[in-house]
């Protein structure tokens, strides 16, 4: 029944197609060579003697060229088209669909299965995005209420133990609120749900702003800063890039020892804008480097109270969305260096 259906739709099995094409090329080449020899003998009035090896070479060349052209048209071009579509899907585009007029069964089935896969992936991505967005919003309301009530309790005449409990409640509600906000932002960036609001602004001033915003964190550890920032104007999403600098600074402050130092550099290099941040912490083990940009991954369990494992994942997602990149490496004198590259549109 399946074979009858295939014949009815005019489909061809790819293995049968190769056999048919090869046989036709052999027969066609023999017939063409015989016709050519007969024409030459007819017009030149002489019998042409050709060595069998020469005929074999001629046949091989003609067959090879013809089969290559046929394979390229029937098989390679659809594969190239499929490859390009798969790259778009890997980049998060689930709206793409493929259409083909090929009569080859495998090509038609592959395209149909690809379209079905992309459709299901798109539906799953939408469901996941809606779930994360709805749950995050539902969480934020009671968390804010708890934080507000705990803040009011701070002003009461509570004893020392009660004040400690109140501070712990505030600390954990703020951590939970930050976690929910990062999850929601990461979901929006991953699904390109944030409107592209590009403005021209000074990157060096934005980095300085991030340093000032985090002053209580680095002042508590008495960290010294070595800052050299070239004056650079860049066009992009200003609020998202502030998250990048803030998360990288928070990460450096978290792992930097007391009275340590952080080195910041911003300049143009080889047609790109390059930002580096280097700390004097313990560095990153080689086996951990491939995981630090994963969601919820935390390198050092002793610092779990200071983060939620989403900061670096958020940085990478934001930079990917604007054509940038981020890399990490250990430095010989101790610590690690993060390097951010942005396209220079100047």
Coordinates of C-alpha atoms in Angstrom, one line a residue, residues 91-224:
X91 CA 19.7 30.9 16.5
X92 CA 16.1 30.9 17.9
X93 CA 14.0 31.5 14.7
X94 CA 11.1 29.0 14.9
X95 CA 9.1 30.6 12.2
X96 CA 11.0 29.3 9.2
X97 CA 9.4 26.6 7.0
X98 CA 10.9 24.7 4.0
X99 CA 9.1 23.8 0.8
X100 CA 10.3 21.6 -2.0
X101 CA 9.1 20.4 -5.4
X102 CA 11.5 17.4 -5.3
X103 CA 10.0 14.0 -6.2
X104 CA 12.7 12.2 -4.1
X105 CA 11.0 10.5 -1.1
X106 CA 13.8 11.1 1.4
X107 CA 14.0 14.9 0.5
X108 CA 10.2 15.4 0.8
X109 CA 10.1 13.4 4.1
X110 CA 13.1 15.3 5.6
X111 CA 11.5 18.7 4.8
X112 CA 8.2 17.6 6.2
X113 CA 9.7 16.3 9.4
X114 CA 11.8 19.4 9.7
X115 CA 8.8 21.7 9.4
X116 CA 7.0 19.5 12.0
X117 CA 10.0 19.7 14.4
X118 CA 10.3 23.5 14.1
X119 CA 6.5 23.9 14.7
X120 CA 6.7 21.8 17.9
X121 CA 9.8 23.6 19.0
X122 CA 8.1 27.0 18.5
X123 CA 5.1 25.8 20.5
X124 CA 7.3 24.5 23.3
X125 CA 9.3 27.8 23.4
X126 CA 6.1 29.9 23.5
X127 CA 4.7 27.7 26.3
X128 CA 7.9 27.9 28.3
X129 CA 8.2 31.7 27.8
X130 CA 4.6 32.2 28.9
X131 CA 5.0 30.0 31.9
X132 CA 8.2 31.7 33.0
X133 CA 6.7 35.1 32.5
X134 CA 3.4 34.3 34.3
X135 CA 5.1 32.5 37.2
X136 CA 7.7 35.3 37.6
X137 CA 5.0 37.9 37.8
X138 CA 3.0 35.9 40.3
X139 CA 6.0 35.4 42.5
X140 CA 7.0 39.1 42.5
X141 CA 3.8 40.3 44.2
X142 CA 3.9 38.2 47.4
X143 CA 7.7 38.6 47.6
X144 CA 7.4 42.4 47.5
X145 CA 4.6 42.2 50.1
X146 CA 6.9 40.1 52.4
X147 CA 9.8 42.5 51.9
X148 CA 7.5 45.5 52.7
X149 CA 6.2 44.0 55.9
X150 CA 9.7 42.9 57.0
X151 CA 11.0 46.5 56.3
X152 CA 8.2 47.8 58.5
X153 CA 9.1 45.4 61.3
X154 CA 12.7 46.8 61.3
X155 CA 11.3 50.0 62.7
X156 CA 9.6 48.3 65.7
X157 CA 11.1 47.8 69.2
X158 CA 12.1 44.2 68.6
X159 CA 14.9 42.5 70.6
X160 CA 18.2 41.6 69.1
X161 CA 17.2 38.0 68.1
X162 CA 14.0 39.3 66.4
X163 CA 16.0 41.9 64.5
X164 CA 18.3 39.2 63.3
X165 CA 15.3 37.2 62.0
X166 CA 13.9 40.3 60.3
X167 CA 17.3 40.9 58.6
X168 CA 17.4 37.3 57.4
X169 CA 13.9 37.6 56.0
X170 CA 14.8 40.8 54.1
X171 CA 18.0 39.3 52.8
X172 CA 16.3 36.2 51.4
X173 CA 13.3 38.0 50.0
X174 CA 15.7 40.4 48.2
X175 CA 17.7 37.4 46.9
X176 CA 14.5 35.7 45.7
X177 CA 13.3 39.0 44.1
X178 CA 16.6 39.3 42.3
X179 CA 16.4 35.7 41.1
X180 CA 12.9 36.1 39.8
X181 CA 13.8 39.3 38.0
X182 CA 16.9 37.7 36.4
X183 CA 14.8 34.7 35.3
X184 CA 12.2 36.9 33.7
X185 CA 14.9 39.1 32.0
X186 CA 16.8 36.0 30.7
X187 CA 13.6 34.6 29.3
X188 CA 12.7 37.8 27.5
X189 CA 16.2 38.2 26.1
X190 CA 16.3 34.5 25.0
X191 CA 13.0 34.9 23.2
X192 CA 13.7 38.3 21.7
X193 CA 10.7 39.7 23.6
X194 CA 12.4 42.9 24.5
X195 CA 11.8 45.7 22.0
X196 CA 15.0 46.8 20.2
X197 CA 15.4 50.3 21.7
X198 CA 18.9 51.3 20.5
X199 CA 20.4 54.6 21.5
X200 CA 23.8 56.2 21.2
X201 CA 25.6 56.6 24.6
X202 CA 29.0 56.5 26.2
X203 CA 30.1 53.0 27.1
X204 CA 32.9 54.4 29.4
X205 CA 30.4 56.5 31.4
X206 CA 28.1 53.5 31.7
X207 CA 30.9 51.3 33.2
X208 CA 31.7 54.1 35.7
X209 CA 28.0 54.3 36.6
X210 CA 28.0 50.5 37.3
X211 CA 31.1 50.9 39.5
X212 CA 29.4 53.7 41.5
X213 CA 26.1 51.7 41.9
X214 CA 28.1 48.8 43.4
X215 CA 30.2 51.0 45.8
X216 CA 28.7 49.4 49.0
X217 CA 29.8 45.9 47.8
X218 CA 33.4 46.8 46.9
X219 CA 33.9 49.3 49.7
X220 CA 33.0 46.6 52.2
X221 CA 35.9 44.5 51.0
X222 CA 38.2 47.5 50.6
X223 CA 38.9 46.6 46.9
X224 CA 41.1 48.9 44.9

